[in-house]
JSON list of C-alpha atoms in Angstrom, two decimals:
[
{"chain": "Q", "resi": 279, "resn": "LYS", "atom": "CA", "xyz": [88.13, 104.94, 99.86]},
{"chain": "Q", "resi": 280, "resn": "ASN", "atom": "CA", "xyz": [90.49, 102.53, 101.89]},
{"chain": "Q", "resi": 281, "resn": "GLU", "atom": "CA", "xyz": [89.31, 101.54, 104.96]},
{"chain": "Q", "resi": 282, "resn": "VAL", "atom": "CA", "xyz": [92.20, 103.32, 106.73]},
{"chain": "Q", "resi": 283, "resn": "GLU", "atom": "CA", "xyz": [94.01, 106.16, 105.22]},
{"chain": "Q", "resi": 284, "resn": "GLN", "atom": "CA", "xyz": [97.33, 107.09, 106.68]},
{"chain": "Q", "resi": 285, "resn": "SER", "atom": "CA", "xyz": [98.65, 110.06, 106.48]},
{"chain": "Q", "resi": 286, "resn": "PRO", "atom": "CA", "xyz": [100.78, 111.91, 105.26]},
{"chain": "Q", "resi": 287, "resn": "GLN", "atom": "CA", "xyz": [102.13, 109.84, 102.25]},
{"chain": "Q", "resi": 288, "resn": "ASN", "atom": "CA", "xyz": [105.70, 110.87, 102.99]},
{"chain": "Q", "resi": 289, "resn": "LEU", "atom": "CA", "xyz": [107.51, 113.01, 105.34]},
{"chain": "Q", "resi": 290, "resn": "THR", "atom": "CA", "xyz": [110.30, 114.39, 105.17]},
{"chain": "Q", "resi": 291, "resn": "ALA", "atom": "CA", "xyz": [112.09, 116.11, 108.57]},
{"chain": "Q", "resi": 292, "resn": "GLN", "atom": "CA", "xyz": [115.22, 117.94, 110.18]},
{"chain": "Q", "resi": 293, "resn": "GLU", "atom": "CA", "xyz": [116.78, 116.53, 113.13]},
{"chain": "Q", "resi": 294, "resn": "GLY", "atom": "CA", "xyz": [115.30, 117.02, 116.54]},
{"chain": "Q", "resi": 295, "resn": "GLU", "atom": "CA", "xyz": [111.30, 117.43, 114.73]},
{"chain": "Q", "resi": 296, "resn": "PHE", "atom": "CA", "xyz": [108.33, 116.66, 116.95]},
{"chain": "Q", "resi": 297, "resn": "ILE", "atom": "CA", "xyz": [106.80, 114.20, 113.93]},
{"chain": "Q", "resi": 298, "resn": "THR", "atom": "CA", "xyz": [103.04, 113.72, 114.10]},
{"chain": "Q", "resi": 299, "resn": "ILE", "atom": "CA", "xyz": [101.52, 110.25, 111.38]},
{"chain": "Q", "resi": 300, "resn": "ASN", "atom": "CA", "xyz": [98.17, 110.05, 111.97]},
{"chain": "Q", "resi": 301, "resn": "CYS", "atom": "CA", "xyz": [95.97, 106.88, 111.03]},
{"chain": "Q", "resi": 302, "resn": "SER", "atom": "CA", "xyz": [91.81, 107.41, 109.84]},
{"chain": "Q", "resi": 303, "resn": "TYR", "atom": "CA", "xyz": [89.74, 104.34, 110.61]},
{"chain": "Q", "resi": 304, "resn": "SER", "atom": "CA", "xyz": [86.20, 103.66, 108.94]},
{"chain": "Q", "resi": 305, "resn": "VAL", "atom": "CA", "xyz": [85.49, 100.40, 111.48]},
{"chain": "Q", "resi": 306, "resn": "GLY", "atom": "CA", "xyz": [84.70, 99.74, 114.56]},
{"chain": "Q", "resi": 307, "resn": "ILE", "atom": "CA", "xyz": [87.70, 98.08, 116.11]},
{"chain": "Q", "resi": 308, "resn": "SER", "atom": "CA", "xyz": [88.80, 96.20, 119.19]},
{"chain": "Q", "resi": 309, "resn": "ALA", "atom": "CA", "xyz": [92.54, 97.32, 118.21]},
{"chain": "Q", "resi": 310, "resn": "LEU", "atom": "CA", "xyz": [94.96, 99.38, 117.05]},
{"chain": "Q", "resi": 311, "resn": "HIS", "atom": "CA", "xyz": [98.25, 98.83, 116.10]},
{"chain": "Q", "resi": 312, "resn": "TRP", "atom": "CA", "xyz": [101.33, 101.01, 114.36]},
{"chain": "Q", "resi": 313, "resn": "LEU", "atom": "CA", "xyz": [104.37, 99.15, 112.95]},
{"chain": "Q", "resi": 314, "resn": "GLN", "atom": "CA", "xyz": [107.62, 100.31, 111.83]},
{"chain": "Q", "resi": 315, "resn": "GLN", "atom": "CA", "xyz": [109.29, 98.75, 108.62]},
{"chain": "Q", "resi": 316, "resn": "HIS", "atom": "CA", "xyz": [113.27, 99.88, 108.34]},
{"chain": "Q", "resi": 317, "resn": "PRO", "atom": "CA", "xyz": [114.73, 100.06, 105.01]},
{"chain": "Q", "resi": 318, "resn": "GLY", "atom": "CA", "xyz": [115.94, 96.65, 105.40]},
{"chain": "Q", "resi": 319, "resn": "GLY", "atom": "CA", "xyz": [112.79, 95.02, 105.14]},
{"chain": "Q", "resi": 320, "resn": "GLY", "atom": "CA", "xyz": [112.17, 93.90, 108.99]},
{"chain": "Q", "resi": 321, "resn": "ILE", "atom": "CA", "xyz": [108.93, 94.51, 111.00]},
{"chain": "Q", "resi": 322, "resn": "VAL", "atom": "CA", "xyz": [108.67, 96.01, 114.24]},
{"chain": "Q", "resi": 323, "resn": "SER", "atom": "CA", "xyz": [105.80, 96.44, 116.32]},
{"chain": "Q", "resi": 324, "resn": "LEU", "atom": "CA", "xyz": [106.00, 99.49, 118.26]},
{"chain": "Q", "resi": 325, "resn": "PHE", "atom": "CA", "xyz": [102.15, 99.33, 119.94]},
{"chain": "Q", "resi": 326, "resn": "MET", "atom": "CA", "xyz": [98.87, 98.07, 120.32]},
{"chain": "Q", "resi": 327, "resn": "LEU", "atom": "CA", "xyz": [95.86, 100.72, 121.22]},
{"chain": "Q", "resi": 328, "resn": "SER", "atom": "CA", "xyz": [92.61, 99.97, 122.38]},
{"chain": "Q", "resi": 329, "resn": "SER", "atom": "CA", "xyz": [91.90, 102.83, 124.01]},
{"chain": "Q", "resi": 330, "resn": "GLY", "atom": "CA", "xyz": [93.96, 106.83, 125.44]},
{"chain": "Q", "resi": 331, "resn": "LYS", "atom": "CA", "xyz": [97.68, 106.66, 125.58]},
{"chain": "Q", "resi": 332, "resn": "LYS", "atom": "CA", "xyz": [100.68, 104.70, 125.78]},
{"chain": "Q", "resi": 333, "resn": "LYS", "atom": "CA", "xyz": [104.30, 106.15, 125.37]},
{"chain": "Q", "resi": 334, "resn": "HIS", "atom": "CA", "xyz": [107.48, 103.67, 124.88]},
{"chain": "Q", "resi": 335, "resn": "GLY", "atom": "CA", "xyz": [110.44, 106.38, 124.44]},
{"chain": "Q", "resi": 336, "resn": "ARG", "atom": "CA", "xyz": [110.45, 109.16, 122.30]},
{"chain": "Q", "resi": 337, "resn": "LEU", "atom": "CA", "xyz": [107.64, 107.22, 120.56]},
{"chain": "Q", "resi": 338, "resn": "ILE", "atom": "CA", "xyz": [103.84, 107.69, 122.29]},
{"chain": "Q", "resi": 339, "resn": "ALA", "atom": "CA", "xyz": [100.51, 106.74, 120.44]},
{"chain": "Q", "resi": 340, "resn": "THR", "atom": "CA", "xyz": [97.53, 108.45, 120.82]},
{"chain": "Q", "resi": 341, "resn": "ILE", "atom": "CA", "xyz": [93.75, 106.24, 120.25]},
{"chain": "Q", "resi": 342, "resn": "ASN", "atom": "CA", "xyz": [90.10, 108.57, 119.76]},
{"chain": "Q", "resi": 343, "resn": "ILE", "atom": "CA", "xyz": [87.39, 106.25, 119.28]},
{"chain": "Q", "resi": 344, "resn": "GLN", "atom": "CA", "xyz": [84.52, 108.15, 118.92]},
{"chain": "Q", "resi": 345, "resn": "GLU", "atom": "CA", "xyz": [86.53, 110.03, 116.24]},
{"chain": "Q", "resi": 346, "resn": "LYS", "atom": "CA", "xyz": [88.42, 106.45, 114.78]},
{"chain": "Q", "resi": 347, "resn": "HIS", "atom": "CA", "xyz": [91.46, 108.35, 114.40]},
{"chain": "Q", "resi": 348, "resn": "SER", "atom": "CA", "xyz": [95.04, 107.31, 116.10]},
{"chain": "Q", "resi": 349, "resn": "SER", "atom": "CA", "xyz": [98.16, 109.59, 116.29]},
{"chain": "Q", "resi": 350, "resn": "LEU", "atom": "CA", "xyz": [101.73, 108.65, 115.86]},
{"chain": "Q", "resi": 351, "resn": "HIS", "atom": "CA", "xyz": [104.50, 110.65, 117.18]},
{"chain": "Q", "resi": 352, "resn": "ILE", "atom": "CA", "xyz": [108.27, 110.59, 117.73]},
{"chain": "Q", "resi": 353, "resn": "THR", "atom": "CA", "xyz": [109.89, 113.59, 119.82]},
{"chain": "Q", "resi": 354, "resn": "ALA", "atom": "CA", "xyz": [113.49, 114.78, 119.52]},
{"chain": "Q", "resi": 355, "resn": "SER", "atom": "CA", "xyz": [113.49, 112.77, 115.88]},
{"chain": "Q", "resi": 356, "resn": "HIS", "atom": "CA", "xyz": [116.95, 111.28, 114.63]},
{"chain": "Q", "resi": 357, "resn": "PRO", "atom": "CA", "xyz": [117.46, 109.92, 111.42]},
{"chain": "Q", "resi": 358, "resn": "ARG", "atom": "CA", "xyz": [118.15, 106.16, 112.98]},
{"chain": "Q", "resi": 359, "resn": "ASP", "atom": "CA", "xyz": [113.67, 106.94, 113.40]},
{"chain": "Q", "resi": 360, "resn": "SER", "atom": "CA", "xyz": [114.06, 106.75, 109.19]},
{"chain": "Q", "resi": 361, "resn": "ALA", "atom": "CA", "xyz": [111.46, 104.03, 107.98]},
{"chain": "Q", "resi": 362, "resn": "VAL", "atom": "CA", "xyz": [108.27, 103.29, 107.28]},
{"chain": "Q", "resi": 363, "resn": "TYR", "atom": "CA", "xyz": [105.19, 103.39, 109.89]},
{"chain": "Q", "resi": 364, "resn": "ILE", "atom": "CA", "xyz": [102.49, 101.23, 108.98]},
{"chain": "Q", "resi": 365, "resn": "CYS", "atom": "CA", "xyz": [98.74, 101.75, 111.44]},
{"chain": "Q", "resi": 366, "resn": "ALA", "atom": "CA", "xyz": [96.70, 98.22, 111.13]},
{"chain": "Q", "resi": 367, "resn": "VAL", "atom": "CA", "xyz": [92.94, 97.59, 112.24]},
{"chain": "Q", "resi": 368, "resn": "ARG", "atom": "CA", "xyz": [91.95, 94.85, 114.16]},
{"chain": "Q", "resi": 369, "resn": "GLY", "atom": "CA", "xyz": [88.13, 94.62, 112.91]},
{"chain": "Q", "resi": 370, "resn": "GLY", "atom": "CA", "xyz": [84.66, 93.39, 114.80]},
{"chain": "Q", "resi": 371, "resn": "ASP", "atom": "CA", "xyz": [85.57, 90.39, 112.66]},
{"chain": "Q", "resi": 372, "resn": "ASP", "atom": "CA", "xyz": [88.66, 89.92, 114.04]},
{"chain": "Q", "resi": 373, "resn": "LYS", "atom": "CA", "xyz": [89.64, 91.31, 110.63]},
{"chain": "Q", "resi": 374, "resn": "ILE", "atom": "CA", "xyz": [93.55, 92.97, 110.56]},
{"chain": "Q", "resi": 375, "resn": "ILE", "atom": "CA", "xyz": [93.08, 95.39, 107.69]},
{"chain": "Q", "resi": 376, "resn": "PHE", "atom": "CA", "xyz": [96.68, 97.36, 107.39]},
{"chain": "Q", "resi": 377, "resn": "GLY", "atom": "CA", "xyz": [96.62, 100.93, 106.52]},
{"chain": "Q", "resi": 378, "resn": "LYS", "atom": "CA", "xyz": [99.96, 101.37, 103.34]},
{"chain": "Q", "resi": 379, "resn": "GLY", "atom": "CA", "xyz": [102.07, 102.57, 105.51]},
{"chain": "Q", "resi": 380, "resn": "THR", "atom": "CA", "xyz": [104.44, 106.52, 105.66]},
{"chain": "Q", "resi": 381, "resn": "ARG", "atom": "CA", "xyz": [107.98, 106.23, 104.57]},
{"chain": "Q", "resi": 382, "resn": "LEU", "atom": "CA", "xyz": [109.17, 108.93, 106.63]},
{"chain": "Q", "resi": 383, "resn": "HIS", "atom": "CA", "xyz": [113.28, 110.60, 106.30]},
{"chain": "Q", "resi": 384, "resn": "ILE", "atom": "CA", "xyz": [114.71, 112.50, 108.49]},
{"chain": "Q", "resi": 385, "resn": "LEU", "atom": "CA", "xyz": [117.84, 114.00, 108.08]},
{"chain": "Q", "resi": 386, "resn": "PRO", "atom": "CA", "xyz": [120.52, 115.29, 109.79]},
{"chain": "J", "resi": 86, "resn": "ASN", "atom": "CA", "xyz": [115.62, 84.76, 121.34]},
{"chain": "J", "resi": 87, "resn": "ALA", "atom": "CA", "xyz": [115.39, 83.38, 117.56]},
{"chain": "J", "resi": 88, "resn": "GLY", "atom": "CA", "xyz": [111.29, 85.28, 117.91]},
{"chain": "J", "resi": 89, "resn": "VAL", "atom": "CA", "xyz": [110.45, 84.37, 114.18]},
{"chain": "J", "resi": 90, "resn": "THR", "atom": "CA", "xyz": [112.83, 83.01, 111.35]},
{"chain": "J", "resi": 91, "resn": "GLN", "atom": "CA", "xyz": [111.70, 83.03, 108.02]},
{"chain": "J", "resi": 92, "resn": "THR", "atom": "CA", "xyz": [113.39, 80.74, 105.51]},
{"chain": "J", "resi": 93, "resn": "PRO", "atom": "CA", "xyz": [114.86, 81.58, 102.98]},
{"chain": "J", "resi": 94, "resn": "LYS", "atom": "CA", "xyz": [115.43, 84.89, 102.88]},
{"chain": "J", "resi": 95, "resn": "PHE", "atom": "CA", "xyz": [114.92, 85.85, 98.91]},
{"chain": "J", "resi": 96, "resn": "ARG", "atom": "CA", "xyz": [113.84, 82.93, 95.80]},
{"chain": "J", "resi": 97, "resn": "VAL", "atom": "CA", "xyz": [113.92, 83.24, 92.05]},
{"chain": "J", "resi": 98, "resn": "LEU", "atom": "CA", "xyz": [111.27, 80.90, 90.04]},
{"chain": "J", "resi": 99, "resn": "LYS", "atom": "CA", "xyz": [110.73, 80.26, 86.87]},
{"chain": "J", "resi": 100, "resn": "THR", "atom": "CA", "xyz": [106.85, 80.45, 85.60]},
{"chain": "J", "resi": 101, "resn": "GLY", "atom": "CA", "xyz": [105.63, 76.63, 87.70]},
{"chain": "J", "resi": 102, "resn": "GLN", "atom": "CA", "xyz": [108.22, 76.33, 89.22]},
{"chain": "J", "resi": 103, "resn": "SER", "atom": "CA", "xyz": [106.58, 75.12, 92.95]},
{"chain": "J", "resi": 104, "resn": "MET", "atom": "CA", "xyz": [108.18, 75.79, 96.68]},
{"chain": "J", "resi": 105, "resn": "THR", "atom": "CA", "xyz": [107.37, 76.34, 100.04]},
{"chain": "J", "resi": 106, "resn": "LEU", "atom": "CA", "xyz": [108.44, 78.73, 102.80]},
{"chain": "J", "resi": 107, "resn": "LEU", "atom": "CA", "xyz": [109.10, 78.18, 106.04]},
{"chain": "J", "resi": 108, "resn": "CYS", "atom": "CA", "xyz": [108.35, 80.17, 109.23]},
{"chain": "J", "resi": 109, "resn": "ALA", "atom": "CA", "xyz": [109.52, 79.06, 112.92]},
{"chain": "J", "resi": 110, "resn": "GLN", "atom": "CA", "xyz": [109.02, 80.77, 116.59]},
{"chain": "J", "resi": 111, "resn": "ASP", "atom": "CA", "xyz": [109.90, 79.70, 119.36]},
{"chain": "J", "resi": 112, "resn": "MET", "atom": "CA", "xyz": [108.01, 82.00, 121.33]},
{"chain": "J", "resi": 113, "resn": "ASN", "atom": "CA", "xyz": [105.47, 79.45, 121.78]},
{"chain": "J", "resi": 114, "resn": "HIS", "atom": "CA", "xyz": [103.28, 81.51, 119.97]},
{"chain": "J", "resi": 115, "resn": "GLU", "atom": "CA", "xyz": [98.45, 80.04, 119.20]},
{"chain": "J", "resi": 116, "resn": "TYR", "atom": "CA", "xyz": [98.36, 82.10, 116.36]},
{"chain": "J", "resi": 117, "resn": "MET", "atom": "CA", "xyz": [99.99, 82.21, 113.38]},
{"chain": "J", "resi": 118, "resn": "TYR", "atom": "CA", "xyz": [99.83, 84.41, 109.64]},
{"chain": "J", "resi": 119, "resn": "TRP", "atom": "CA", "xyz": [101.05, 84.34, 106.49]},
{"chain": "J", "resi": 120, "resn": "TYR", "atom": "CA", "xyz": [101.30, 88.51, 104.62]},
{"chain": "J", "resi": 121, "resn": "ARG", "atom": "CA", "xyz": [102.31, 89.22, 100.96]},
{"chain": "J", "resi": 122, "resn": "GLN", "atom": "CA", "xyz": [103.68, 93.25, 100.83]},
{"chain": "J", "resi": 123, "resn": "ASP", "atom": "CA", "xyz": [103.51, 94.32, 97.65]},
{"chain": "J", "resi": 124, "resn": "PRO", "atom": "CA", "xyz": [104.07, 98.15, 96.98]},
{"chain": "J", "resi": 125, "resn": "GLY", "atom": "CA", "xyz": [101.46, 101.03, 97.11]},
{"chain": "J", "resi": 126, "resn": "MET", "atom": "CA", "xyz": [99.75, 98.14, 98.69]},
{"chain": "J", "resi": 127, "resn": "GLY", "atom": "CA", "xyz": [99.51, 97.61, 102.60]},
{"chain": "J", "resi": 128, "resn": "LEU", "atom": "CA", "xyz": [100.05, 94.38, 104.29]},
{"chain": "J", "resi": 129, "resn": "ARG", "atom": "CA", "xyz": [97.68, 91.51, 102.51]},
{"chain": "J", "resi": 130, "resn": "LEU", "atom": "CA", "xyz": [96.58, 88.39, 104.72]},
{"chain": "J", "resi": 131, "resn": "ILE", "atom": "CA", "xyz": [97.50, 84.85, 102.29]},
{"chain": "J", "resi": 132, "resn": "HIS", "atom": "CA", "xyz": [97.05, 82.88, 105.07]},
{"chain": "J", "resi": 133, "resn": "TYR", "atom": "CA", "xyz": [96.09, 82.09, 108.77]},
{"chain": "J", "resi": 134, "resn": "SER", "atom": "CA", "xyz": [96.49, 79.15, 111.92]},
{"chain": "J", "resi": 135, "resn": "VAL", "atom": "CA", "xyz": [95.05, 79.89, 114.26]},
{"chain": "J", "resi": 136, "resn": "GLY", "atom": "CA", "xyz": [96.42, 76.98, 116.55]},
{"chain": "J", "resi": 137, "resn": "GLU", "atom": "CA", "xyz": [97.91, 73.74, 115.01]},
{"chain": "J", "resi": 138, "resn": "GLY", "atom": "CA", "xyz": [96.23, 71.60, 112.89]},
{"chain": "J", "resi": 139, "resn": "THR", "atom": "CA", "xyz": [93.99, 74.31, 111.56]},
{"chain": "J", "resi": 140, "resn": "THR", "atom": "CA", "xyz": [94.78, 76.94, 108.69]},
{"chain": "J", "resi": 141, "resn": "ALA", "atom": "CA", "xyz": [92.05, 79.54, 106.83]},
{"chain": "J", "resi": 142, "resn": "LYS", "atom": "CA", "xyz": [92.34, 81.41, 104.45]},
{"chain": "J", "resi": 143, "resn": "GLY", "atom": "CA", "xyz": [93.24, 86.03, 104.15]},
{"chain": "J", "resi": 144, "resn": "GLU", "atom": "CA", "xyz": [92.02, 87.87, 102.46]},
{"chain": "J", "resi": 145, "resn": "VAL", "atom": "CA", "xyz": [94.68, 86.65, 99.28]},
{"chain": "J", "resi": 146, "resn": "PRO", "atom": "CA", "xyz": [95.36, 83.20, 98.66]},
{"chain": "J", "resi": 147, "resn": "ASP", "atom": "CA", "xyz": [94.32, 81.62, 95.59]},
{"chain": "J", "resi": 148, "resn": "GLY", "atom": "CA", "xyz": [97.46, 80.22, 94.82]},
{"chain": "J", "resi": 149, "resn": "TYR", "atom": "CA", "xyz": [98.57, 79.23, 97.83]},
{"chain": "J", "resi": 150, "resn": "ASN", "atom": "CA", "xyz": [98.44, 76.42, 100.28]},
{"chain": "J", "resi": 151, "resn": "VAL", "atom": "CA", "xyz": [99.64, 76.32, 104.73]},
{"chain": "J", "resi": 152, "resn": "SER", "atom": "CA", "xyz": [99.98, 73.62, 106.79]},
{"chain": "J", "resi": 153, "resn": "ARG", "atom": "CA", "xyz": [100.65, 74.29, 111.08]},
{"chain": "J", "resi": 154, "resn": "LEU", "atom": "CA", "xyz": [101.58, 70.08, 111.16]},
{"chain": "J", "resi": 155, "resn": "LYS", "atom": "CA", "xyz": [103.45, 71.45, 114.51]},
{"chain": "J", "resi": 156, "resn": "LYS", "atom": "CA", "xyz": [102.05, 74.74, 116.56]},
{"chain": "J", "resi": 157, "resn": "GLN", "atom": "CA", "xyz": [105.81, 76.21, 115.83]},
{"chain": "J", "resi": 158, "resn": "ASN", "atom": "CA", "xyz": [106.84, 75.73, 112.19]},
{"chain": "J", "resi": 159, "resn": "PHE", "atom": "CA", "xyz": [103.82, 77.64, 109.60]},
{"chain": "J", "resi": 160, "resn": "LEU", "atom": "CA", "xyz": [104.56, 76.69, 106.04]},
{"chain": "J", "resi": 161, "resn": "LEU", "atom": "CA", "xyz": [103.45, 78.55, 102.74]},
{"chain": "J", "resi": 162, "resn": "GLY", "atom": "CA", "xyz": [103.05, 76.52, 99.81]},
{"chain": "J", "resi": 163, "resn": "LEU", "atom": "CA", "xyz": [103.19, 77.28, 96.16]},
{"chain": "J", "resi": 164, "resn": "GLU", "atom": "CA", "xyz": [102.55, 74.68, 93.71]},
{"chain": "J", "resi": 165, "resn": "SER", "atom": "CA", "xyz": [102.76, 76.43, 90.11]},
{"chain": "J", "resi": 166, "resn": "ALA", "atom": "CA", "xyz": [104.86, 79.87, 90.85]},
{"chain": "J", "resi": 167, "resn": "ALA", "atom": "CA", "xyz": [103.07, 82.79, 88.81]},
{"chain": "J", "resi": 168, "resn": "PRO", "atom": "CA", "xyz": [104.57, 86.22, 87.37]},
{"chain": "J", "resi": 169, "resn": "SER", "atom": "CA", "xyz": [101.67, 87.98, 89.92]},
{"chain": "J", "resi": 170, "resn": "GLN", "atom": "CA", "xyz": [103.57, 85.92, 92.72]},
{"chain": "J", "resi": 171, "resn": "THR", "atom": "CA", "xyz": [106.51, 87.99, 92.96]},
{"chain": "J", "resi": 172, "resn": "SER", "atom": "CA", "xyz": [105.92, 90.29, 95.65]},
{"chain": "J", "resi": 173, "resn": "VAL", "atom": "CA", "xyz": [107.73, 90.04, 99.79]},
{"chain": "J", "resi": 174, "resn": "TYR", "atom": "CA", "xyz": [106.12, 87.21, 102.39]},
{"chain": "J", "resi": 175, "resn": "PHE", "atom": "CA", "xyz": [106.22, 87.97, 105.80]},
{"chain": "J", "resi": 176, "resn": "CYS", "atom": "CA", "xyz": [104.88, 85.57, 108.52]},
{"chain": "J", "resi": 177, "resn": "ALA", "atom": "CA", "xyz": [103.77, 86.78, 111.52]},
{"chain": "J", "resi": 178, "resn": "SER", "atom": "CA", "xyz": [102.78, 85.09, 115.18]},
{"chain": "J", "resi": 179, "resn": "SER", "atom": "CA", "xyz": [101.43, 86.04, 118.17]},
{"chain": "J", "resi": 180, "resn": "TYR", "atom": "CA", "xyz": [99.92, 84.89, 120.93]},
{"chain": "J", "resi": 181, "resn": "SER", "atom": "CA", "xyz": [96.82, 85.70, 120.87]},
{"chain": "J", "resi": 182, "resn": "ASN", "atom": "CA", "xyz": [94.07, 87.05, 118.29]},
{"chain": "J", "resi": 183, "resn": "GLY", "atom": "CA", "xyz": [94.56, 90.51, 119.91]},
{"chain": "J", "resi": 184, "resn": "GLY", "atom": "CA", "xyz": [98.23, 90.20, 121.10]},
{"chain": "J", "resi": 185, "resn": "GLY", "atom": "CA", "xyz": [100.91, 92.06, 120.15]},
{"chain": "J", "resi": 186, "resn": "TYR", "atom": "CA", "xyz": [102.58, 90.72, 116.40]},
{"chain": "J", "resi": 187, "resn": "THR", "atom": "CA", "xyz": [106.24, 89.44, 115.69]},
{"chain": "J", "resi": 188, "resn": "PHE", "atom": "CA", "xyz": [107.26, 90.11, 112.51]},
{"chain": "J", "resi": 189, "resn": "GLY", "atom": "CA", "xyz": [109.73, 87.43, 110.76]},
{"chain": "J", "resi": 190, "resn": "SER", "atom": "CA", "xyz": [113.06, 89.39, 108.43]},
{"chain": "J", "resi": 191, "resn": "GLY", "atom": "CA", "xyz": [110.79, 88.78, 105.26]},
{"chain": "J", "resi": 192, "resn": "THR", "atom": "CA", "xyz": [111.18, 86.66, 102.16]},
{"chain": "J", "resi": 193, "resn": "ARG", "atom": "CA", "xyz": [111.67, 88.08, 98.69]},
{"chain": "J", "resi": 194, "resn": "LEU", "atom": "CA", "xyz": [110.23, 85.85, 95.68]},
{"chain": "J", "resi": 195, "resn": "THR", "atom": "CA", "xyz": [110.44, 86.59, 92.38]},
{"chain": "J", "resi": 196, "resn": "VAL", "atom": "CA", "xyz": [109.06, 84.44, 89.40]},
{"chain": "J", "resi": 197, "resn": "VAL", "atom": "CA", "xyz": [109.92, 85.04, 86.22]}
]
């Protein structure tokens, strides 16, 4: 079993829909990262979380340390949000473990 | 701001050839990392550095070497390329061990 599991693997939605991507992990962590990889391949860091919730524009990230779960939400989704979203956790040994990513496609 | 710059962006190698990938950052970050990304798999750490003159092995170090002679540069070397090293390589840097990452745009390497 992978130490970082993301769901769904693929998601197609209509423009304007509220999007939720989930990340569950099985190890103790010191931080969790959400990354965005666009079709061109570049990777951008969206959030780093160790507790609670963070918001940036239409993106919201939450983490529940007790349940070892994080969610990334996108409000009022837009075709330009189409990308692969990657969850990564930093374990207690400082090792970083990446999820396999969630491929999001927003239809106009 | 340039951020993290990787060169080259694309390369095709023949089996057994050698090459060096260059990563340069202008943010004065202490930590630098080399990852590879393969279809159906998450990013995997090859080597990393916690400061100038230091390097350490990551999850998949075999077949690669690295050097960090200057704080701003992190070089990844393939001494004798193999088809299994066909991948997309990403460099990243961070200001601290738990800090946010800045990624380069990637290098697509094909070994034939």
